[in-house]
CSV table of C-alpha atoms in Angstrom, one decimal:
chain,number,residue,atom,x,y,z
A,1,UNK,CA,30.2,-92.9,32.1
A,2,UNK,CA,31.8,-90.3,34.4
A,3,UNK,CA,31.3,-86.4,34.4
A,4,UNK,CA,32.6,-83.7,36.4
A,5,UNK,CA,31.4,-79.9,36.5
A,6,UNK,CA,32.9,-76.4,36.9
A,7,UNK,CA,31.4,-73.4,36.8
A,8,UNK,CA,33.4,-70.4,34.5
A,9,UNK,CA,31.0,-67.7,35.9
A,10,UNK,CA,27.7,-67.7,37.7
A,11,UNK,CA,26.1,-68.2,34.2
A,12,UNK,CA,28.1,-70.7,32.1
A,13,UNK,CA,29.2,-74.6,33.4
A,14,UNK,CA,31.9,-76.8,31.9
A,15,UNK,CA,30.8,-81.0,32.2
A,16,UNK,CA,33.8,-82.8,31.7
A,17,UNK,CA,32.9,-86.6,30.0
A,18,UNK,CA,34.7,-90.0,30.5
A,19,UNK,CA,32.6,-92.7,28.6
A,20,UNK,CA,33.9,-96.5,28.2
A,21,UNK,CA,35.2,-97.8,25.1
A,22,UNK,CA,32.1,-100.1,25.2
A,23,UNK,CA,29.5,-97.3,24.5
A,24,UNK,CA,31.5,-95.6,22.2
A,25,UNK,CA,31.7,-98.9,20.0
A,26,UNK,CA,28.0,-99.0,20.5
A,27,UNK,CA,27.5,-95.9,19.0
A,28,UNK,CA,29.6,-97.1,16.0
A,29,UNK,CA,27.8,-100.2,15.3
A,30,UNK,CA,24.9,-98.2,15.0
A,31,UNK,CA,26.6,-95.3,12.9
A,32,UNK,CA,27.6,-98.5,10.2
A,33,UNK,CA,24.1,-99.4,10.1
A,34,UNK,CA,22.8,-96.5,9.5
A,35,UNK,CA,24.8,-94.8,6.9
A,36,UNK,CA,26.6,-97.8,5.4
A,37,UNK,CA,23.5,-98.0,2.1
A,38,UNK,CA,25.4,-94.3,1.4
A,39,UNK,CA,29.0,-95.8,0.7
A,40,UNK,CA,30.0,-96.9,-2.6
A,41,UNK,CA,32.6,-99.7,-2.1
A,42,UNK,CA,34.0,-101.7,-5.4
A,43,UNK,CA,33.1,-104.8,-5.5
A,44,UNK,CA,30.1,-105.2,-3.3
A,45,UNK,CA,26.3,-104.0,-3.7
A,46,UNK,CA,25.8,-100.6,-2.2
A,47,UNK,CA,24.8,-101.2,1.6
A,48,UNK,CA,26.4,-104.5,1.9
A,49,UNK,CA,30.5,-103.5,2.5
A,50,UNK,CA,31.8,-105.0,5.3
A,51,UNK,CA,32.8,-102.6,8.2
A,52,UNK,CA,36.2,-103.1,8.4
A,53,UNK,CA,36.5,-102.8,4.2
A,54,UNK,CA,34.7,-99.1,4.8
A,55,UNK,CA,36.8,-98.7,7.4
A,56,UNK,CA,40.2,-99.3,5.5
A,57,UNK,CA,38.9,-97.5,2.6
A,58,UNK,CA,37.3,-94.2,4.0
A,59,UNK,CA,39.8,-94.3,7.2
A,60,UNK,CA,38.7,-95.8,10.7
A,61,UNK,CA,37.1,-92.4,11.7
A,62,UNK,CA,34.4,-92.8,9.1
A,63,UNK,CA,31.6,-93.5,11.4
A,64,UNK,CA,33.2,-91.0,14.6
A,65,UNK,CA,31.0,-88.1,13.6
A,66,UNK,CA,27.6,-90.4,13.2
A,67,UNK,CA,28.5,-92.0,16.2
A,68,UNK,CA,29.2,-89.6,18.1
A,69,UNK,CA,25.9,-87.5,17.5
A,70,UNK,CA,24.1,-90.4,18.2
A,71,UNK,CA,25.3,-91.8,21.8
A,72,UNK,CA,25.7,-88.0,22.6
A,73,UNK,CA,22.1,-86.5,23.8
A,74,UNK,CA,21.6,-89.4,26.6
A,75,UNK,CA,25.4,-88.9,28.0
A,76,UNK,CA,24.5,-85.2,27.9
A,77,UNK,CA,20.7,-85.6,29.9
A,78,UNK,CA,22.7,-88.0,32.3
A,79,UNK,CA,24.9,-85.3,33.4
A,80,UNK,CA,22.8,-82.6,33.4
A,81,UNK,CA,20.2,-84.4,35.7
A,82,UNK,CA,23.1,-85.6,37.9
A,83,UNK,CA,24.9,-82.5,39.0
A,84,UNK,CA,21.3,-80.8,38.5
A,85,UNK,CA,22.2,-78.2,36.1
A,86,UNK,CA,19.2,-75.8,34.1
A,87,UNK,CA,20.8,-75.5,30.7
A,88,UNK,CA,19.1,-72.4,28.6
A,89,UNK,CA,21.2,-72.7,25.6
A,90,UNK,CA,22.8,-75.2,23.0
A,91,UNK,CA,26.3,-76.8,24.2
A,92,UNK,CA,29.3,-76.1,22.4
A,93,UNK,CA,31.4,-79.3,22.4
A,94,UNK,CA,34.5,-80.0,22.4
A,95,UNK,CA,36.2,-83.7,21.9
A,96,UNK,CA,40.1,-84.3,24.1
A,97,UNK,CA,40.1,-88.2,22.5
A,98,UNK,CA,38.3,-90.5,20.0
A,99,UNK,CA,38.5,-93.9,19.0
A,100,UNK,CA,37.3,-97.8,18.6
A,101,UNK,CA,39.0,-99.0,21.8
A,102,UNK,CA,39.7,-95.6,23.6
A,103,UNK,CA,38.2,-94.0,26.4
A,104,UNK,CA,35.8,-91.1,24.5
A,105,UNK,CA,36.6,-87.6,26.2
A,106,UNK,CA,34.9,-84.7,25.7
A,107,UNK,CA,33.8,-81.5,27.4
A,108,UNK,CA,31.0,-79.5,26.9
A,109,UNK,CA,30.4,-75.8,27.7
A,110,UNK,CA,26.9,-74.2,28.5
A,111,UNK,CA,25.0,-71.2,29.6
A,112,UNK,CA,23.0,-72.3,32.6
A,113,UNK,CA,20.0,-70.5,34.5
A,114,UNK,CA,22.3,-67.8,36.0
A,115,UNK,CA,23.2,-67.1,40.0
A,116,UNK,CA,21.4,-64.5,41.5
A,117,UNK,CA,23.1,-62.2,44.1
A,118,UNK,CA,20.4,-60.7,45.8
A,119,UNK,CA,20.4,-56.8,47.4
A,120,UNK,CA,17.9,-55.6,49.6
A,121,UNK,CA,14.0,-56.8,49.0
A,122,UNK,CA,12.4,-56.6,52.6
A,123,UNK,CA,11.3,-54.0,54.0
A,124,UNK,CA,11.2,-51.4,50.8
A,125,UNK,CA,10.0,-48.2,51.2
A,126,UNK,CA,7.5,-47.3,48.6
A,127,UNK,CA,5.5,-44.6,47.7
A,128,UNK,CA,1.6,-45.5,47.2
A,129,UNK,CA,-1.2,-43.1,46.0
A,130,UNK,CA,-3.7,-42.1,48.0
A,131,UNK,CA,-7.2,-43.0,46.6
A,132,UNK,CA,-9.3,-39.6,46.0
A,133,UNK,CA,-12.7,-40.3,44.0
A,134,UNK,CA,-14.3,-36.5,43.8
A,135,UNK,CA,-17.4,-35.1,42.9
A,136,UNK,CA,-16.0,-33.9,39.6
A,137,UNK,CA,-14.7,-37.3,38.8
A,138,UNK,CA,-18.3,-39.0,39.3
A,139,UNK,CA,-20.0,-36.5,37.3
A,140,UNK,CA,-17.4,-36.7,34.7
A,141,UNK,CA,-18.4,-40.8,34.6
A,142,UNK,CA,-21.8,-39.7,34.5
A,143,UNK,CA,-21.4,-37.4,31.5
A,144,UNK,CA,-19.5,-40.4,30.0
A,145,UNK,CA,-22.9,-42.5,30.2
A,146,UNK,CA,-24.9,-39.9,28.7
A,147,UNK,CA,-22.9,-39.7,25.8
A,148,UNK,CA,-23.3,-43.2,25.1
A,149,UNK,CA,-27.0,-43.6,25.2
A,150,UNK,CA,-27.0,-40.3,22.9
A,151,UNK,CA,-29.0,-40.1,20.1
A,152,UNK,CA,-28.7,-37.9,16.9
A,153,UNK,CA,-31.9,-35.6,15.8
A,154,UNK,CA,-32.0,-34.7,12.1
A,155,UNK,CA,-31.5,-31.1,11.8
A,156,UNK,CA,-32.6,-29.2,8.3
A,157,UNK,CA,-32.9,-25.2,9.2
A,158,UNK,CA,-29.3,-24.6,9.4
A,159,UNK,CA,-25.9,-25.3,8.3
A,160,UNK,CA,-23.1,-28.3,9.5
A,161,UNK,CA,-21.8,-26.6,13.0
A,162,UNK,CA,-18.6,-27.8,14.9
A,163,UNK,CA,-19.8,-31.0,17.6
A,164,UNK,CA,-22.6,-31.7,14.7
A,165,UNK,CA,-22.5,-35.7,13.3
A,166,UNK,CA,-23.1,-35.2,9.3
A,167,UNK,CA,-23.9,-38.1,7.0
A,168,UNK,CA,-22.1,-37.2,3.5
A,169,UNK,CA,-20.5,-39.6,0.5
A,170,UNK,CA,-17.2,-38.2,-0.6
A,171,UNK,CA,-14.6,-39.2,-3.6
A,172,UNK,CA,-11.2,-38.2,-3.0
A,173,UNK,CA,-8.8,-37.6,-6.2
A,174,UNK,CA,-5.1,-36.6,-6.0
A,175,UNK,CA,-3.6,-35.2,-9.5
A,176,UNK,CA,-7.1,-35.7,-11.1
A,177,UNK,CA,-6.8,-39.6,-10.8
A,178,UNK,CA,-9.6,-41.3,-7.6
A,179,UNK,CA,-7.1,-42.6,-5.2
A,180,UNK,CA,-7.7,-46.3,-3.7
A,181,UNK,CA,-9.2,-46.2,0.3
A,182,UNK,CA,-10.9,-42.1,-0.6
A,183,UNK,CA,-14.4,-42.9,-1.6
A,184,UNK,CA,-17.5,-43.5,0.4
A,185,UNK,CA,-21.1,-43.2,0.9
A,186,UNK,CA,-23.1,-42.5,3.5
A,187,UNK,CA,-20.3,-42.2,6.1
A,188,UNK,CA,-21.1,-40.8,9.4
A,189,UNK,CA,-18.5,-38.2,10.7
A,190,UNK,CA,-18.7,-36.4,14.1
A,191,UNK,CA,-17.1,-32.7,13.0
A,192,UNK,CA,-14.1,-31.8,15.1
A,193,UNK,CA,-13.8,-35.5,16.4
A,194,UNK,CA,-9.9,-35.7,14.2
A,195,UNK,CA,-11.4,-38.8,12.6
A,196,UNK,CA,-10.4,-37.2,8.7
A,197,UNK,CA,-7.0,-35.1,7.7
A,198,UNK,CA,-5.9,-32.1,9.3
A,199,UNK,CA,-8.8,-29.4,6.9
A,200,UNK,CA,-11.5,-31.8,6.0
A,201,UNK,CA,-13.9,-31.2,8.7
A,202,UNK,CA,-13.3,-27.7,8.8
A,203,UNK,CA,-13.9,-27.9,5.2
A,204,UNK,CA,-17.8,-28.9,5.6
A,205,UNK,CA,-18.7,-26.2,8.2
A,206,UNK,CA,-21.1,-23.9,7.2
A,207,UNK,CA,-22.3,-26.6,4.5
A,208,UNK,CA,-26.5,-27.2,3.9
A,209,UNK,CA,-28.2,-30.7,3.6
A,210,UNK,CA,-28.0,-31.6,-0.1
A,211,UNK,CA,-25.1,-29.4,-0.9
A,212,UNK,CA,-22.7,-31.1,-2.9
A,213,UNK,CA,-18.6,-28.9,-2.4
A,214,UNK,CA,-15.1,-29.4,-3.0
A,215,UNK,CA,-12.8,-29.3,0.1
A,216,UNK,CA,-9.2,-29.6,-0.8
A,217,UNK,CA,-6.1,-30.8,1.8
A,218,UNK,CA,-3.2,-32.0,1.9
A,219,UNK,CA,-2.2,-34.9,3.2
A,220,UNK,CA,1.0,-34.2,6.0
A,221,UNK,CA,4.2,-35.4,5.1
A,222,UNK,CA,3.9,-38.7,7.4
A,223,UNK,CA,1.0,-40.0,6.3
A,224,UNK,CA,1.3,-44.1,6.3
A,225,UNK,CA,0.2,-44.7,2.8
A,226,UNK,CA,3.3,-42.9,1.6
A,227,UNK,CA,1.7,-42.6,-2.5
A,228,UNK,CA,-0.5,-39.6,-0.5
A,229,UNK,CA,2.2,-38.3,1.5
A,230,UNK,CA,2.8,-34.9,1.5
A,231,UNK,CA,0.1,-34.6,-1.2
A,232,UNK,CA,-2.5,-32.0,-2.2
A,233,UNK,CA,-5.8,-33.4,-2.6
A,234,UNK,CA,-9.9,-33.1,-3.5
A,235,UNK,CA,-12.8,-34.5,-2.1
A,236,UNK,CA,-15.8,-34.2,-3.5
A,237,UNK,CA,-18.3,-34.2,-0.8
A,238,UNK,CA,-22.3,-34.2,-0.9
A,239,UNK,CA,-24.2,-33.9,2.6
A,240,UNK,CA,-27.0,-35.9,2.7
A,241,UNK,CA,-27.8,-35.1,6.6
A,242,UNK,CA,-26.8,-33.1,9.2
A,243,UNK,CA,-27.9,-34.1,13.2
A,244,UNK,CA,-27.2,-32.6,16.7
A,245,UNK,CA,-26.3,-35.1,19.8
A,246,UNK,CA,-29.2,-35.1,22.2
A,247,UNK,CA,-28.5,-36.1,25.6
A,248,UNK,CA,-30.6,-37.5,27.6
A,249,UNK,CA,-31.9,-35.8,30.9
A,250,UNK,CA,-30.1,-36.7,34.1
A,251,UNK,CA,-32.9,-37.9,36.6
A,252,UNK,CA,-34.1,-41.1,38.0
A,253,UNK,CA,-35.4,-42.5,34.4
A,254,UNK,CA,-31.6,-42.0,33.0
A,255,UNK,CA,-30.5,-44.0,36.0
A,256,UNK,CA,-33.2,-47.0,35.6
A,257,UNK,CA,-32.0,-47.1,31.8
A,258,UNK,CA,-28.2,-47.5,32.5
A,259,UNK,CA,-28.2,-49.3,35.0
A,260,UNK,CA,-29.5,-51.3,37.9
A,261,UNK,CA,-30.6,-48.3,40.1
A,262,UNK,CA,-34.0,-46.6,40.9
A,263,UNK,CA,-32.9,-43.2,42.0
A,264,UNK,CA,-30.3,-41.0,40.0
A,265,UNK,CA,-28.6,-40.2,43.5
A,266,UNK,CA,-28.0,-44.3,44.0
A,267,UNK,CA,-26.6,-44.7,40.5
A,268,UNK,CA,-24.2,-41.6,41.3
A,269,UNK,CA,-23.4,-44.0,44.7
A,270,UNK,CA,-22.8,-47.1,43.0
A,271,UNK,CA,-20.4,-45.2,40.5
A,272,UNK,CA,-18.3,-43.4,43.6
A,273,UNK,CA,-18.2,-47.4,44.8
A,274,UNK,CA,-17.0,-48.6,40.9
A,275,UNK,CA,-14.4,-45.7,40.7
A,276,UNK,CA,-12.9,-46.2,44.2
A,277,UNK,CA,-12.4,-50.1,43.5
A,278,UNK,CA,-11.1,-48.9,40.4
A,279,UNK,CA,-8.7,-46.4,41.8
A,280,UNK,CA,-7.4,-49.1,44.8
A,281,UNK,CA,-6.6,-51.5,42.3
A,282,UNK,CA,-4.5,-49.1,40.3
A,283,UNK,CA,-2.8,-47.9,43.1
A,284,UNK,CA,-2.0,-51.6,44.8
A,285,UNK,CA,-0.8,-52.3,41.3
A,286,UNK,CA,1.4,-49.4,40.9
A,287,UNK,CA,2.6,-50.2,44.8
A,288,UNK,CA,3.4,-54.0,43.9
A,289,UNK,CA,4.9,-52.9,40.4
A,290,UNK,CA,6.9,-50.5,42.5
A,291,UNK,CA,8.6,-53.0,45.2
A,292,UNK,CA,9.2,-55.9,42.7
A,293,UNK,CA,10.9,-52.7,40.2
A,294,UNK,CA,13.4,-52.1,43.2
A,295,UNK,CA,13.8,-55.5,44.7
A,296,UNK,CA,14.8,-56.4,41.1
A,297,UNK,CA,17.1,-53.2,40.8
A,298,UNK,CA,18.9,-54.3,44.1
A,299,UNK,CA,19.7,-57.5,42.6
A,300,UNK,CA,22.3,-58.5,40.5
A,301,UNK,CA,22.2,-61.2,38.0
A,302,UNK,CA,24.1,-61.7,34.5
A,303,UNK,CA,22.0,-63.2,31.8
A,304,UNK,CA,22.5,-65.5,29.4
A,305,UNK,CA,21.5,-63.6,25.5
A,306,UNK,CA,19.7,-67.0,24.8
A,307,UNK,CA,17.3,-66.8,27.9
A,308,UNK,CA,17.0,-62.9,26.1
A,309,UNK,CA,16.2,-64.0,22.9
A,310,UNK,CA,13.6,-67.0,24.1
A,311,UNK,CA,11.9,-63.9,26.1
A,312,UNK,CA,11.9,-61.8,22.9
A,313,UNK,CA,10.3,-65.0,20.7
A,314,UNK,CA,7.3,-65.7,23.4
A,315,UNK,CA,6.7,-61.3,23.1
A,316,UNK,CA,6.4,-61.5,19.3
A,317,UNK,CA,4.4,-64.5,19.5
A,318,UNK,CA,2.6,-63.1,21.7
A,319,UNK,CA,1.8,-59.9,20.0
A,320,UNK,CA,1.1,-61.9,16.5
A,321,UNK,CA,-2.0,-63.9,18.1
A,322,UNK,CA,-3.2,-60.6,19.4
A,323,UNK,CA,-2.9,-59.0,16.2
A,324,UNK,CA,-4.4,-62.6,14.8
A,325,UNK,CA,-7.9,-62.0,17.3
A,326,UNK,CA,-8.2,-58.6,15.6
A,327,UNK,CA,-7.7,-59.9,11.9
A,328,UNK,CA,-4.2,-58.6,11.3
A,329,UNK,CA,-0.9,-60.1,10.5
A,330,UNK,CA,3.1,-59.3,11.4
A,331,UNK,CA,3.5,-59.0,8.1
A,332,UNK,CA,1.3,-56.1,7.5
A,333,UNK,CA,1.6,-54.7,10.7
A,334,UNK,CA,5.5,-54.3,10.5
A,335,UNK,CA,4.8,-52.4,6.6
A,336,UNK,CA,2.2,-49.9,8.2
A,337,UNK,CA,4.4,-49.0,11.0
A,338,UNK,CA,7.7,-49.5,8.5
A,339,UNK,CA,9.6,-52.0,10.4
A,340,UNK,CA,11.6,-55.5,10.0
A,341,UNK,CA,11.2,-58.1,12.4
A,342,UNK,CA,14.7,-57.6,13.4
A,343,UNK,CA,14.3,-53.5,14.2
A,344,UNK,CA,11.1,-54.9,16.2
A,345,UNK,CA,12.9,-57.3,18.1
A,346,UNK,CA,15.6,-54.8,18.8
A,347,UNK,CA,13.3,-52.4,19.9
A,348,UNK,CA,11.5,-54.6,22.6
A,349,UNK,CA,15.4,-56.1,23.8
A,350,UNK,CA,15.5,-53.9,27.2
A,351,UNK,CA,11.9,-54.7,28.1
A,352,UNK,CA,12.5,-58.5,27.5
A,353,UNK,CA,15.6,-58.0,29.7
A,354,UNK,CA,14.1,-56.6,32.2
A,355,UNK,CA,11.5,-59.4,32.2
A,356,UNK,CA,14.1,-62.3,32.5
A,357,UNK,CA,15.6,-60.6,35.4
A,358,UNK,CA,12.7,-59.6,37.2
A,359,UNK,CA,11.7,-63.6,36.6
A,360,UNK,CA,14.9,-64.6,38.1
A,361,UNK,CA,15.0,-62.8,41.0
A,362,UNK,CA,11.6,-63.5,42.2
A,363,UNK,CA,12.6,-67.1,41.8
A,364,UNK,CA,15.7,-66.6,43.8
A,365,UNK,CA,13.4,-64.4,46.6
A,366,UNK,CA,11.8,-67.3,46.4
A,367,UNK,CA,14.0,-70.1,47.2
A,368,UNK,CA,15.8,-68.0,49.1
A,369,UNK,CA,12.5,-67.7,51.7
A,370,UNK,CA,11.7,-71.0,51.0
A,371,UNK,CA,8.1,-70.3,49.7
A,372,UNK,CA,6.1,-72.8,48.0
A,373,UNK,CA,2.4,-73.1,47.4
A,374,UNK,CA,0.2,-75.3,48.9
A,375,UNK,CA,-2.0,-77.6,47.2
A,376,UNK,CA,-5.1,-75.6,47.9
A,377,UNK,CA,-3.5,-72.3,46.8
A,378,UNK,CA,-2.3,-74.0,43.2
A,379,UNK,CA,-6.2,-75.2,43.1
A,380,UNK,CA,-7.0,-71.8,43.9
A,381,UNK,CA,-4.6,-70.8,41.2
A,382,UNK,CA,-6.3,-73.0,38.8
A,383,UNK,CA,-10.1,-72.0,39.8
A,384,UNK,CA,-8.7,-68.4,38.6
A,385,UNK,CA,-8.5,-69.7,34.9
A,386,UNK,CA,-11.1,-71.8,35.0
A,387,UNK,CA,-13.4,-68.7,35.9
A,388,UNK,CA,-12.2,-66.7,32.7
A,389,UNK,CA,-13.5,-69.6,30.9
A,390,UNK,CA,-16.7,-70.0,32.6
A,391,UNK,CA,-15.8,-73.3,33.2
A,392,UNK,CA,-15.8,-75.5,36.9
A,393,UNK,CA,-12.4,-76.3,38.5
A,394,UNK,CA,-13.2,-80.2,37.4
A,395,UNK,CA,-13.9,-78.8,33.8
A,396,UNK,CA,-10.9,-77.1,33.7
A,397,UNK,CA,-8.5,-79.9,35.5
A,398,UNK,CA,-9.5,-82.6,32.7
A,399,UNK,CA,-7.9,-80.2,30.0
A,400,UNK,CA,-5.0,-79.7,32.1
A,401,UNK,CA,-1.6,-81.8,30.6
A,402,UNK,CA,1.0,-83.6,32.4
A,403,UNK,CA,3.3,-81.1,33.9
A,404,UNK,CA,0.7,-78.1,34.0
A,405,UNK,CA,-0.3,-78.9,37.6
A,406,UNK,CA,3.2,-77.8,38.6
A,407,UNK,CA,2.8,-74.6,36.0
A,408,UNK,CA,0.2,-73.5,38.1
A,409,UNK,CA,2.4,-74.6,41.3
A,410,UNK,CA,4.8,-71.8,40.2
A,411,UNK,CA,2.0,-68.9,39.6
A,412,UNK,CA,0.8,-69.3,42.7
A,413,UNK,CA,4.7,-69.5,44.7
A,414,UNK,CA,5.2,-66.3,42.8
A,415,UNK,CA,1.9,-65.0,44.0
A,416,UNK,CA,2.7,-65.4,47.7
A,417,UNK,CA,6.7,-64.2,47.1
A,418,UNK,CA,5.2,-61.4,45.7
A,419,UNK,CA,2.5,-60.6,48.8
A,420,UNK,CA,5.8,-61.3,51.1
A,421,UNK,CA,7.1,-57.9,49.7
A,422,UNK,CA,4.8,-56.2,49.7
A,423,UNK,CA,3.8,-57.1,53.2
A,424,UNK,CA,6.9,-56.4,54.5
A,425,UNK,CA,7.6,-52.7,52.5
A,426,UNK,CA,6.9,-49.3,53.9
A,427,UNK,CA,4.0,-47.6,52.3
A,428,UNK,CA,4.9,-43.9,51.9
């Protein structure tokens, strides 16, 4: 077999195919065997005609189609690793000649892993936040620890107060009729936390321990379960306890309690240390965000829709096994939020653009620089995962599957093409 190439644009190739009569007759052969038990020939047992007498009764090209799909995928690999081609999308073929005896010719047209015409990407100038940790914003972490070591005190000589946490049961009816989801005992609910529709909090104000009232609402117009929508509504509410946060005090004890520190003024240190971290990796992440953003907006690239819609499959694969993890399904998610898969899919098509492109032209950076990790930084690479499962690099390595070695070659090549720009931009 021969091929030839041409490229129509910097994403699509045409492989031109000249293949011997010889292979083409194998193909054939095998198309007889295969399909002959199907053909009903007079005169002999189904699956035992003679070629030729299927042939001359069904017409020579009988067995083309058969044939051709069969001797087709190697020819196609052969070329593709020849002239070293990245195919990202089905072929669409088209055959030029056919036949027992005949030279088979054929072309076939694909989208290919598209050219990248890179712009500017050294050098950037890029603005990057200044890291600021205040006095305010360590006390504010500090309130933030107090709160959650807070504990509730029963209160019984006055009535339910905004901020208060009250423990009530509750039936909720619309028209008369209990609604499905409204009915509960014992619930805890923090007043003027939001948790409850817009006039049920606000409804038990001023209500004493043991007092059983009627709060009515109305559910707003946008409400997900839309049989409530819009709806007036009762809930029948009993308070069975009524308790005020208590903070704890803020001295040296507080500190020994929440967290490794003796003295209150260490523990405010340690948190001024936690928050700046905190802050510097935000900001280096906004900075390298920032450079790989314009580096990819300098660039110019057209993209196949296929490479698109593979993006746009791994996203909502993606987001189902997180939705999995937290015992939820697509299928319910996309009713709550009143969605098809399709409007979903649509919806995340620019941001799954964006994605392919920014892939491709770190890729091209890339090659273009002639980056490539070294062993050490791909075990390095690897010691990163193996970390988030607690496991050792050997651990980890046996699990490993052929080809993932050079997976975790191309993290870390990224990895360094990404430090290159960002050691060569302009901080501003």
């Amino acid at each position: 077999m021969s091929s030839t190439f041409e490229k129509l644009s910097s994403n699509q190739v045409k492989i031109q195919f000249a293949v011997e009569p010889e292979v083409f007759e194998k193909g054939v052969a095998a198309a007889y065997h295969k399909i002959k038990g199907r053909m009903n020939v007079p005169g002999f047992r189904r699956g035992h005609a003679p070629r030729k007498v299927i042939e001359q009764r069904f017409g020579e090209s009988v067995f083309y189609d058969e044939a051709f799909d069969a001797i087709f995928p190697d020819l196609y690999k052969q070329a593709v690793d020849a002239h070293k081609l990245d195919p990202v999308d089905r072929p669409s073929v088209e055959i030029d000649e056919i036949g027992v005896g005949k030279e088979l010719r054929f072309s076939a047209t694909v989208y290919v892993r598209p050219d990248v015409e890179l712009g500017e990407y050294k050098g950037l100038a890029v603005d990057r936040q200044v890291v600021d940790v205040t006095d305010d914003d360590v006390e504010a972490e500090l309130t933030r620890a107090r709160e959650r070591v807070a504990r509730y005190i029963d209160v019984t000589d006055r009535p339910i107060a905004l901020d208060d946490q009250a423990d009530i049961d509750y039936e909720g009816f619309v028209d008369g009729e209990q609604f499905e989801g409204g009915t509960a005992q014992g619930h805890k609910l923090v007043i003027g936390s939001g948790q409850f529709i817009p006039g049920f909090e606000d409804g038990l104000i001023g209500a004493s321990v043991g007092e059983e009232r009627d709060v009515h609402v109305t559910f707003p117009e946008e409400y997900h379960a839309e049989a409530l929508a819009g709806k007036p509504a009762v809930f029948k509410v009993k308070v069975n306890a009524i308790q005020v946060k208590e903070l704890p005090a803020l001295d040296d004890e507080f500190a020994k309690d929440v967290s490794d520190c003796d003295t209150l003024e260490a523990y405010r240190a340690e948190i001024r240390g936690r928050l700046t971290k905190e802050a510097e990796d935000k900001a280096d992440a906004a900075f390298e965000n920032e450079i790989i953003e314009e580096a990819v907006e300098n660039a110019k690239v057209d993209i196949p829709e296929a490479m698109i819609e593979d993006q746009l499959t791994n996203m909502m694969r993606d987001m189902n096994m997180r939705m999995v993890m937290q015992g939820l399904n697509m299928k319910d998610y996309l009713k709550y939020v009143g969605r098809t898969e399709d409007e979903l899919r649509d919806e995340r098509r620019e941001e799954a653009e964006e994605r392919v492109k920014t892939q491709l032209v770190l890729e091209a950076i890339r090659k273009a620089e002639g980056i490539e990790a070294t062993d050490e930084e791909t075990e390095q690479e690897m010691q990163r995962y193996a970390d988030r499962g607690k496991r050792s690099l050997e651990e980890f390595k046996q699990t490993l599957a052929e080809g993932d070695a050079e997976y975790f070659k191309n993290i870390a090549s990224t990895r360094k093409t990404i430090e290159l720009l960002k050691n060569s931009a302009k901080a501003e």
